Amino acid sequence: MTEKSFAIEGMNCASCAAHVEKAAAKVEGITFASVNLATERLTVSYDERKADFTRLLEAVDKAGYKAIDDEKERLAARPETDRLKKRLLWSLLFTVPLLILTMSVMAGARLPVFISPETSPLNFALLQLLLTTPVVITGRNFYITGTKTLLRGNPGMDTLVAMGTAAAYLYGIYATVRVAGGDSHYVHNLYYESAATIITLITTGRYLEARSKSKAGNAIRTLLNLAPPLATVLRDGKEKTVPASKVRVDELVIVRPGERFPVDGIVTEGITSADESMLTGESTPVEKDEGAEVTGGSINLNGSVVCRATRVGSATTLARIVKLMEEAQGSKAPIARLADKISGIFVPVVMALAMLAGTAWLIGTGDFKLAFTVLISVLIIACPCALGLATPVAVMVGTGRGAQQGILIKGGEALETARKAKVIVLDKTGTVTTGIPVVTNIVPVGDASKDQLLSTAATAEGRSEHPVARAVVNHAAEQNISFPSPDRFTALPGDGVEAAVNGTHILAGNRRLMTERKVDTTTADMIAEKLSEEGKTVMYVAANGTCLGIIAVADTIRPESAGAVHAMKKMGIEVMMITGDSPQTARNIAAQAGIDTVVAGVLPGDKAEEVRKIRSSGRSVIMVGDGINDAPALATADLGIAIGSGTDVAIEAADVVLVKNDLNDVVRTLRLSNSTISNIKQNLFWAFFYNILGIPVAMGLLHLFGGPLLNPMIAAAAMSLSSVSVVWNALRIRNVRL
C-alpha cells in the first residue's frame, strides 16, 4: 500500500474531519483515510491498481469540502490567516457601529429623531438591517458549507453557526416587515445584533486559532526555509549558479563562508566549520576538513570549500526530516479516537437538543423571544471545534519541539507509546558505546618504552584495515608518535599481522600467534588476562622474537551513557542491554553504564525474540539501537528508537530517530512524551468540560431556577474562546524543559 496526502478546505471541527474521513474511505481503492484537523490534511493509504484520485476529490466535494491534490496549487493558495483577517476586518467595520447603535438604546441613551426606535422605528430597523447584511455576506462561507453538509446528511460546526445566525437574521427581517406594517413593538426584538456579533466573534476566534496553529507549524516552515534556493556548481570547469533542486549527484558544489550547503555532500577541497544546529540542536560549530560529510541546510561558517554532492533534492537529510515531520504531524495519537467517536455524532445530537429546548420553553412559557434565544444559544455554544483540535495541535507542537532538539518523532502514536514504557532495551555497540575501538592501555614489557611499543605496533598495523589496527594507528597519530612504513607486510587472518622495517621483524596479534612463532609471553600473559577480564581486546607486540608488551583496545562507553541510564531508572523504567558480544565484555560495559540486566551472545535474529519475550509478559518495551542487526528488534518493540548515526535500515524500522547520537535524548523523548500526552489530556478535559457545562446553561437550566439566560453573543464568544484556549495550551509544549 502507498500513502498520499491532500490539503482540505472548509473543515472547522472534529465532525468535519470525521465526514471527510468517511467520504474518502468509501472510494474504491482507498484502504485507509485519516484527517488531521490541525494541519487540515487528509492522508490516505491506497491500492495503486484500483485507486482513482479524481473520484476521491469528487467524494470530498460531495461531502461539502474541497480537496487539493496539486502541490503547486496548495502552496500558491493564500494563507488561511490572510483570508480570515480580511473577513474579520469587514465584519468589524459594520458590527461595531451596529453594537454602538443597539447598546446605546439598551443603556437609555437618546438617539437622533430620524433613527430613534420610539420616533422612527422603521428607520431604526432598516439601519440595523443595512449594517447586518454586509456581515452576513462576509460570513457566507458559514452558510455555503453549512448548507452543503446539512443537505448531504453530514452536519458540522458551520451548520450550527449557519442555522443560529440565519434564524436570527431572518427573524430580524420578519420583525422589520412587521414594523413596516405598523407593529412597532417588534422593533425591540430584532436580533440583528446577535447574528452580526456571532459571525464576528466566531470569525475572530477562527483568526486567532489560525494564527496559533500557524505558530504550531513553525517547525516545518523553519526547516523548509533552511534549504537555499540556489547552488554554485562546477560544470565544464566553470562556476555556474543553478537551482538547488537541479544539482546532480557527484557534481562539485562551491560553498562560500556564510552560505548554506544546498545538498548533502563530502568536502573535497578546503577546510571550514559548519553550524549544524538546525539538525542537532547543538550550537557548537563542527570542524569540516577534506573527506568530512556536510549536511544540506547547515551553514558554512568560515572557509570556502568544494563538496561532492552525495544526496540531492528529496533525498537530502533535510528533505527527509521535513517529510518525516509532515507525516508525524498528520498522524493521530490513539487517545484521539475517543474525541473522534464523540464528535461524529455530536452535531446531530446538538441540533436535536436545540430544537427540544426551544420547543419546551415555547410550550412552557409561551415566550417566543426566550425560546428563540435558547435555540440559538444551544446551536452556537455546542460547536465541537475544541474537541477536534485537542489532540492534533498538541502532537504538532510536540513533534516540532522534538525536531528542534534533534529528536525526530514519526507520529502521535509514538508519543503516546513512549509514555507507557516499562522496559528500555539498549543495544551495546554504537548505542551504549561509541562503536569505535580506541586504545585504552599501553603496557611495555622489558626495556621498551610506551612510545617505542606504540610506534612498533603502528608500523606493523599501518597497512591493515582491521578496526583494531585502525585504532592503534589513529592513537599513534594523535600522540604525534612517528612510525615508518614497513618494507614488508603480511596479514595473518585470525591471528594478526607480520611486518619488517629496516631489518627488524615485527609481529602484532593474539597469543596464538606468539606461541606459533615461539615468542616468550610469560610476563605479558598475566597482564593480558586481567585486561581481557575487563572486556578489552588484547594485542601482543614482538620485535625480533622478543615480546615488547601489550596494547589493549576497547569500544569505550559513551560519556553520557551512565547518566542517561540513571535518569531512565529514576523514571521507574527497567533498563536492559542486549548484545552479540561476549558475556565478559557485555558485563563490563553494563557495569560502567549502571545497567543491571544483560543478555549477551545474542544473534541478530534472537534480539527480536528477546524483545518479544519481554512484551509477552505484558510490559511495554522501547528498543534503542543503531545497526542493521537491530532493525528486527526495533520493529518488534512497542517503540523503536534509532541512533541517528545508525544505518538507514535501522532508521526506517524505528519510530523515533535521535539525530545527535546522544543517549540522553532517549530521556528527553520520554519527557516530551509525558508533557505532550498530559497536554492532550488537559485539552480534552477542558473541551469536554466546556460542552458538558455550556450546553445545559444554554438550554436554560439556570434560568429555570431563577438564574440568568445565556445570551447568544456570549455563547459565541465562549465557543471561540474554547478553541483558542486549546491551541494556546498546546503551544506551551514549546517551552517544556527537556
XYZ file of N, CA and C in Angstrom, residues 500-694:
585
model
N 58.096 -6.139 8.396
C 59.531 -5.931 8.530
C 59.861 -4.508 8.139
N 60.749 -3.866 8.898
C 61.168 -2.498 8.602
C 62.604 -2.314 9.081
N 63.474 -1.870 8.157
C 64.882 -1.608 8.490
C 65.557 -2.809 9.181
N 65.243 -4.007 8.738
C 65.855 -5.206 9.280
C 65.222 -5.742 10.547
N 64.189 -5.069 11.058
C 63.504 -5.527 12.273
C 62.252 -6.303 11.891
N 62.118 -7.497 12.443
C 60.956 -8.340 12.181
C 59.922 -8.118 13.287
N 58.688 -7.749 12.898
C 57.652 -7.377 13.870
C 56.462 -8.318 13.750
N 55.929 -8.718 14.903
C 54.679 -9.462 14.996
C 53.711 -8.680 15.870
N 52.452 -8.588 15.458
C 51.403 -7.941 16.254
C 50.130 -8.763 16.116
N 49.635 -9.300 17.231
C 48.441 -10.118 17.153
C 48.107 -10.794 18.463
N 47.421 -11.930 18.408
C 46.967 -12.611 19.616
C 48.031 -13.562 20.167
N 47.705 -14.201 21.287
C 48.664 -15.078 21.956
C 48.983 -16.295 21.099
N 48.009 -16.773 20.335
C 48.254 -17.935 19.496
C 49.372 -17.659 18.494
N 49.389 -16.450 17.943
C 50.446 -16.080 17.001
C 51.802 -16.106 17.689
N 51.839 -15.580 18.915
C 53.098 -15.562 19.643
C 53.580 -16.994 19.942
N 52.670 -17.858 20.313
C 53.019 -19.251 20.614
C 53.551 -19.961 19.379
N 52.869 -19.736 18.242
C 53.294 -20.375 16.999
C 54.690 -19.930 16.593
N 55.019 -18.656 16.854
C 56.325 -18.127 16.472
C 57.337 -18.217 17.619
N 56.961 -18.966 18.675
C 57.848 -19.259 19.817
C 58.360 -17.982 20.498
N 57.464 -17.034 20.683
C 57.781 -15.812 21.430
C 57.385 -16.014 22.881
N 58.287 -15.746 23.811
C 58.028 -15.922 25.237
C 57.107 -14.794 25.723
N 55.894 -15.162 26.201
C 54.924 -14.166 26.677
C 54.586 -14.362 28.152
N 55.454 -15.044 28.898
C 55.172 -15.382 30.293
C 54.820 -14.141 31.104
N 55.606 -13.099 30.988
C 55.374 -11.875 31.763
C 54.116 -11.150 31.303
N 53.910 -11.139 29.998
C 52.777 -10.400 29.435
C 51.441 -11.099 29.654
N 51.452 -12.426 29.846
C 50.193 -13.179 29.924
C 49.312 -12.741 31.088
N 49.894 -12.475 32.256
C 49.098 -12.062 33.412
C 48.430 -10.715 33.165
N 49.169 -9.829 32.525
C 48.612 -8.509 32.191
C 47.473 -8.666 31.192
N 47.699 -9.514 30.195
C 46.701 -9.750 29.160
C 45.423 -10.346 29.735
N 45.583 -11.297 30.672
C 44.428 -11.936 31.285
C 43.565 -10.912 32.029
N 44.209 -10.024 32.769
C 43.484 -9.005 33.525
C 42.731 -8.047 32.596
N 43.415 -7.628 31.529
C 42.779 -6.715 30.581
C 41.619 -7.391 29.854
N 41.753 -8.663 29.565
C 40.679 -9.412 28.910
C 39.457 -9.508 29.798
N 39.689 -9.676 31.108
C 38.585 -9.731 32.056
C 37.792 -8.426 32.081
N 38.436 -7.342 31.697
C 37.770 -6.037 31.632
C 37.031 -5.832 30.314
N 37.026 -6.900 29.491
C 36.302 -6.820 28.231
C 37.064 -6.161 27.106
N 38.378 -6.081 27.208
C 39.206 -5.422 26.210
C 39.865 -6.440 25.272
N 40.108 -6.009 24.041
C 40.811 -6.833 23.062
C 42.315 -6.604 23.231
N 43.057 -7.687 23.408
C 44.483 -7.592 23.725
C 45.330 -7.900 22.496
N 46.320 -7.064 22.228
C 47.265 -7.268 21.139
C 48.683 -7.402 21.717
N 49.348 -8.541 21.424
C 50.752 -8.723 21.776
C 51.610 -8.109 20.672
N 52.700 -7.466 21.053
C 53.631 -6.880 20.084
C 55.028 -7.439 20.354
N 55.671 -7.995 19.299
C 57.009 -8.569 19.431
C 57.915 -8.067 18.316
N 59.210 -7.909 18.633
C 60.211 -7.485 17.649
C 61.413 -8.420 17.741
N 61.757 -8.990 16.593
C 62.895 -9.922 16.518
C 62.784 -11.032 17.564
N 61.600 -11.559 17.762
C 61.376 -12.695 18.633
C 61.224 -12.374 20.099
N 61.247 -11.078 20.455
C 61.117 -10.671 21.853
C 59.820 -9.899 22.055
N 59.036 -10.284 23.081
C 57.781 -9.581 23.388
C 58.087 -8.209 23.972
N 57.597 -7.155 23.313
C 57.809 -5.784 23.783
C 56.717 -5.322 24.759
N 55.537 -5.944 24.655
C 54.461 -5.532 25.543
C 53.079 -5.798 24.955
N 52.112 -5.178 25.572
C 50.711 -5.394 25.210
C 50.014 -4.056 24.978
N 49.168 -4.030 23.968
C 48.285 -2.882 23.718
C 46.846 -3.388 23.774
N 46.020 -2.743 24.592
C 44.614 -3.126 24.736
C 43.722 -2.124 24.018
N 42.739 -2.649 23.318
C 41.786 -1.838 22.561
C 40.380 -2.189 23.015
N 39.537 -1.191 23.128
C 38.162 -1.445 23.539
C 37.221 -0.423 22.919
N 35.995 -0.855 22.744
C 34.906 0.046 22.361
C 34.430 0.712 23.648
N 34.740 1.968 23.826
C 34.503 2.639 25.104
C 33.077 3.127 25.243
N 32.629 3.231 26.447
C 31.290 3.703 26.757
C 31.146 5.175 26.402
N 29.983 5.546 25.892
C 29.716 6.956 25.618
C 29.731 7.748 26.923
N 30.236 8.981 26.901
C 30.317 9.781 28.129
C 28.974 9.973 28.823
N 27.898 10.032 28.036
C 26.586 10.332 28.608
C 25.794 9.086 29.014
N 26.312 7.893 28.689
C 25.524 6.672 28.871
C 25.124 6.432 30.322
N 26.075 6.536 31.245
C 25.786 6.264 32.657
C 24.726 7.218 33.193
N 24.845 8.500 32.869
C 23.864 9.485 33.328
C 22.489 9.240 32.737
N 22.446 8.873 31.457
C 21.171 8.601 30.797
C 20.484 7.379 31.404
N 21.265 6.319 31.660
C 20.705 5.108 32.268
C 20.158 5.417 33.657
N 20.887 6.205 34.416
C 20.434 6.596 35.759
C 19.107 7.354 35.677
N 18.989 8.274 34.712
C 17.756 9.050 34.546
C 16.579 8.149 34.171
N 16.822 7.159 33.313
C 15.765 6.215 32.933
C 15.287 5.427 34.148
N 16.238 4.936 34.925
C 15.893 4.148 36.109
C 15.150 5.005 37.131
N 15.519 6.273 37.221
C 14.844 7.195 38.136
C 13.385 7.397 37.739
N 13.078 7.229 36.452
C 11.700 7.334 35.970
C 10.888 6.068 36.247
N 11.536 5.082 36.875
C 10.836 3.836 37.183
C 10.855 2.835 36.051
N 11.785 2.993 35.112
C 11.869 2.117 33.943
C 13.046 1.151 34.112
N 12.803 -0.117 33.853
C 13.874 -1.109 33.892
C 14.731 -0.971 32.630
N 16.059 -0.961 32.794
C 16.979 -0.816 31.669
C 17.747 -2.119 31.471
N 17.720 -2.648 30.256
C 18.427 -3.866 29.887
C 19.383 -3.586 28.737
N 20.383 -4.462 28.580
C 21.271 -4.387 27.428
C 21.312 -5.751 26.750
N 21.102 -5.762 25.442
C 21.169 -6.974 24.642
C 22.256 -6.805 23.599
N 23.182 -7.755 23.524
C 24.311 -7.619 22.609
C 24.768 -8.977 22.103
N 25.433 -8.958 20.971
C 26.022 -10.164 20.426
C 27.429 -10.421 20.947
N 27.985 -9.470 21.712
C 29.332 -9.604 22.260
C 29.394 -10.668 23.351
N 30.625 -10.975 23.771
C 30.842 -11.975 24.810
C 30.262 -11.513 26.134
N 29.843 -12.442 26.978
C 29.298 -12.068 28.292
C 30.263 -11.214 29.110
N 31.547 -11.536 29.021
C 32.544 -10.810 29.796
C 32.582 -9.335 29.414
N 32.674 -9.081 28.115
C 32.691 -7.707 27.621
C 31.385 -6.997 27.942
N 30.275 -7.670 27.737
C 28.958 -7.076 27.973
C 28.785 -6.683 29.432
N 29.191 -7.588 30.354
C 29.050 -7.288 31.785
C 29.905 -6.090 32.186
N 31.089 -5.985 31.601
C 31.976 -4.866 31.918
C 31.368 -3.538 31.485
N 30.862 -3.488 30.270
C 30.226 -2.267 29.754
C 28.969 -1.944 30.558
N 28.176 -2.957 30.865
C 26.945 -2.755 31.628
C 27.247 -2.179 33.008
N 28.320 -2.677 33.642
C 28.700 -2.182 34.963
C 29.080 -0.712 34.900
N 29.796 -0.317 33.851
C 30.181 1.088 33.696
C 28.970 1.992 33.478
N 27.952 1.458 32.770
C 26.769 2.256 32.449
C 25.696 2.207 33.527
N 25.852 1.290 34.493
C 24.850 1.164 35.549
C 23.662 0.315 35.147
N 23.860 -0.572 34.158
C 22.792 -1.459 33.682
C 22.848 -2.771 34.453
N 21.727 -3.164 35.028
C 21.695 -4.350 35.896
C 21.461 -5.647 35.133
N 20.675 -5.596 34.076
C 20.302 -6.815 33.355
C 20.982 -6.852 31.993
N 21.703 -7.955 31.716
C 22.449 -8.092 30.465
C 22.124 -9.433 29.816
N 21.850 -9.402 28.518
C 21.699 -10.612 27.715
C 22.764 -10.543 26.628
N 23.774 -11.432 26.692
C 24.927 -11.375 25.790
C 24.961 -12.581 24.867
N 25.835 -12.485 23.845
C 25.988 -13.573 22.893
C 24.747 -13.854 22.074
N 23.957 -12.818 21.802
C 22.679 -12.976 21.105
C 22.864 -12.737 19.609
N 22.370 -13.645 18.795
C 22.404 -13.481 17.352
C 21.418 -12.395 16.933
N 21.644 -11.746 15.764
C 20.754 -10.665 15.325
C 19.274 -11.027 15.358
N 18.926 -12.200 14.845
C 17.532 -12.609 14.832
C 16.958 -12.844 16.212
N 17.842 -13.213 17.141
C 17.402 -13.511 18.504
C 17.120 -12.247 19.312
N 17.667 -11.106 18.886
C 17.376 -9.850 19.585
C 15.870 -9.570 19.564
N 15.278 -9.740 18.410
C 13.838 -9.534 18.268
C 13.064 -10.512 19.144
N 13.552 -11.740 19.228
C 12.890 -12.754 20.052
C 12.952 -12.381 21.530
N 14.099 -11.833 21.966
C 14.233 -11.396 23.354
C 13.252 -10.261 23.672
N 13.106 -9.346 22.725
C 12.145 -8.255 22.891
C 10.728 -8.809 22.958
N 10.442 -9.787 22.102
C 9.115 -10.408 22.074
C 8.797 -11.079 23.415
N 9.792 -11.697 24.039
C 9.599 -12.347 25.339
C 9.185 -11.324 26.399
N 9.846 -10.165 26.388
C 9.521 -9.126 27.365
C 8.099 -8.627 27.155
N 7.721 -8.410 25.891
C 6.372 -7.942 25.579
C 5.312 -8.955 26.000
N 5.648 -10.239 25.869
C 4.684 -11.285 26.216
C 4.366 -11.302 27.703
N 5.229 -10.683 28.520
C 4.976 -10.594 29.959
C 4.038 -9.441 30.298
N 3.595 -8.720 29.266
C 2.649 -7.631 29.481
C 3.276 -6.270 29.684
N 4.603 -6.186 29.518
C 5.294 -4.924 29.713
C 5.585 -4.246 28.375
N 5.391 -2.928 28.332
C 5.661 -2.153 27.126
C 7.170 -1.935 26.994
N 7.715 -2.169 25.792
C 9.158 -2.168 25.584
C 9.581 -1.099 24.577
N 10.641 -0.367 24.922
C 11.333 0.521 23.994
C 12.671 -0.126 23.648
N 12.958 -0.257 22.367
C 14.233 -0.778 21.901
C 15.040 0.360 21.305
N 16.314 0.481 21.713
C 17.200 1.521 21.207
C 18.395 0.847 20.544
N 18.621 1.139 19.254
C 19.737 0.524 18.544
C 20.163 1.358 17.355
N 21.196 0.876 16.647
C 21.729 1.655 15.531
C 22.086 0.836 14.294
N 22.236 -0.452 14.422
C 22.734 -1.250 13.313
C 21.664 -2.002 12.554
N 22.081 -2.605 11.432
C 21.175 -3.434 10.645
C 20.642 -4.584 11.495
N 21.528 -5.122 12.346
C 21.121 -6.234 13.193
C 20.094 -5.846 14.247
N 19.913 -4.544 14.454
C 18.921 -4.067 15.428
C 17.541 -3.858 14.806
N 17.474 -3.803 13.475
C 16.222 -3.461 12.796
C 15.056 -4.382 13.178
N 15.221 -5.720 13.191
C 14.100 -6.571 13.591
C 13.607 -6.294 15.007
N 14.537 -6.051 15.934
C 14.158 -5.756 17.317
C 13.464 -4.408 17.420
N 13.933 -3.419 16.654
C 13.298 -2.100 16.635
C 11.855 -2.203 16.158
N 11.639 -3.027 15.138
C 10.297 -3.199 14.590
C 9.403 -4.021 15.520
N 9.999 -4.932 16.290
C 9.236 -5.794 17.188
C 8.795 -5.071 18.454
N 9.597 -4.136 18.936
C 9.305 -3.418 20.173
C 8.048 -2.559 20.033
N 7.458 -2.198 21.171
C 6.329 -1.273 21.154
C 6.747 0.071 20.562
N 8.003 0.457 20.844
C 8.557 1.693 20.303
C 10.026 1.463 19.974
N 10.406 1.726 18.730
C 11.799 1.600 18.324
C 12.448 2.969 18.207
N 13.629 3.130 18.829
C 14.374 4.384 18.765
C 15.727 4.102 18.131
N 16.024 4.784 17.021
C 17.278 4.588 16.305
C 18.234 5.739 16.576
N 19.473 5.394 16.898
C 20.523 6.391 17.000
C 20.801 6.912 15.597
N 20.842 8.220 15.438
C 20.886 8.851 14.121
C 22.045 8.490 13.235
N 23.183 8.144 13.818
C 24.333 7.759 13.008
C 24.220 6.334 12.512
N 23.150 5.656 12.894
C 22.971 4.261 12.515
C 22.625 4.079 11.050
N 22.363 2.867 10.683
C 22.071 2.538 9.291
C 20.687 3.003 8.880
N 20.504 3.166 7.553
C 19.195 3.551 7.028
C 18.130 2.519 7.377
N 18.529 1.242 7.397
C 17.578 0.180 7.720
C 17.042 0.352 9.132
N 17.939 0.628 10.084
C 17.529 0.828 11.472
C 16.649 2.057 11.605
N 17.000 3.125 10.913
C 16.229 4.363 10.980
C 14.830 4.169 10.414
N 14.718 3.418 9.307
C 13.417 3.144 8.713
C 12.551 2.293 9.634
N 13.163 1.368 10.360
C 12.421 0.464 11.236
C 11.971 1.135 12.523
N 12.616 2.241 12.874
C 12.361 2.906 14.154
C 11.178 3.866 14.078
N 10.618 4.170 15.256
C 9.536 5.148 15.376
C 10.069 6.533 15.748
N 11.259 6.556 16.332
C 11.913 7.792 16.742
C 13.375 7.726 16.304
N 13.902 8.830 15.770
C 15.303 8.893 15.353
C 16.000 9.984 16.155
N 17.120 9.622 16.787
C 17.915 10.574 17.568
C 19.078 11.048 16.716
N 18.977 12.272 16.228
C 19.964 12.801 15.287
C 21.335 12.964 15.924
N 21.384 13.332 17.196
C 22.644 13.693 17.851
C 23.448 12.512 18.383
N 22.978 11.299 18.264
C 23.682 10.132 18.801
C 23.924 10.268 20.300
N 23.002 10.881 20.983
C 23.114 11.140 22.418
C 22.050 10.327 23.138
N 22.476 9.413 24.024
C 21.537 8.558 24.732
C 20.632 9.360 25.665
N 21.068 10.551 26.056
C 20.205 11.416 26.866
C 18.939 11.809 26.118
N 18.994 11.744 24.792
C 17.809 12.094 24.010
C 16.698 11.060 24.163
N 17.039 9.852 24.594
C 16.000 8.879 24.936
C 15.208 9.401 26.133
N 15.923 9.952 27.114
C 15.283 10.535 28.297
C 14.441 11.738 27.891
N 14.995 12.561 26.995
C 14.256 13.745 26.525
C 12.993 13.319 25.766
N 13.075 12.233 25.031
C 11.899 11.714 24.323
C 10.810 11.324 25.316
N 11.194 10.668 26.391
C 10.236 10.259 27.420
C 9.593 11.480 28.073
N 10.410 12.497 28.361
C 9.875 13.725 28.976
C 8.929 14.440 28.017
N 9.312 14.498 26.751
C 8.455 15.142 25.750
C 7.147 14.381 25.605
N 7.213 13.068 25.623
C 6.015 12.243 25.553
C 5.088 12.533 26.727
N 5.640 12.564 27.931
C 4.839 12.846 29.121
C 4.165 14.214 29.028
N 4.935 15.210 28.594
C 4.400 16.574 28.505
C 3.302 16.676 27.454
N 3.528 16.048 26.298
C 2.556 16.136 25.204
C 1.254 15.421 25.547
N 1.348 14.203 26.060
C 0.138 13.449 26.394
C -0.613 14.114 27.544
N 0.112 14.649 28.517
C -0.545 15.400 29.604
C -1.278 16.607 29.051
N -0.643 17.287 28.095
C -1.264 18.448 27.461
C -2.530 18.052 26.706
N -2.473 16.922 25.997
C -3.655 16.433 25.277
C -4.791 16.144 26.248
N -4.475 15.498 27.354
C -5.499 15.182 28.351
C -6.110 16.455 28.935
N -5.268 17.470 29.173
C -5.779 18.756 29.638
C -6.740 19.353 28.611
N -6.324 19.318 27.345
C -7.158 19.870 26.280
C -8.496 19.147 26.180
N -8.438 17.809 26.208
C -9.668 17.028 26.113
C -10.579 17.290 27.310
N -9.982 17.403 28.502
C -10.780 17.672 29.700
C -11.529 18.989 29.561
N -10.792 20.047 29.182
C -11.427 21.353 29.089
C -12.444 21.407 27.961
N -12.161 20.699 26.862
C -13.113 20.669 25.750
C -14.404 19.967 26.165
N -14.269 18.805 26.820
C -15.437 18.086 27.315
C -16.163 18.899 28.390
N -15.388 19.453 29.310
C -15.963 20.234 30.403
C -16.753 21.424 29.872
N -16.180 22.077 28.856
C -16.833 23.238 28.262
C -18.206 22.857 27.716
N -18.270 21.769 26.958
C -19.543 21.350 26.375
C -20.519 20.814 27.413
N -20.012 20.038 28.376
C -20.870 19.491 29.428
C -21.498 20.616 30.259
N -20.711 21.641 30.525
C -21.200 22.781 31.302
C -22.024 23.739 30.454
N -21.539 23.999 29.241
C -22.160 25.033 28.423
C -23.535 24.682 27.889
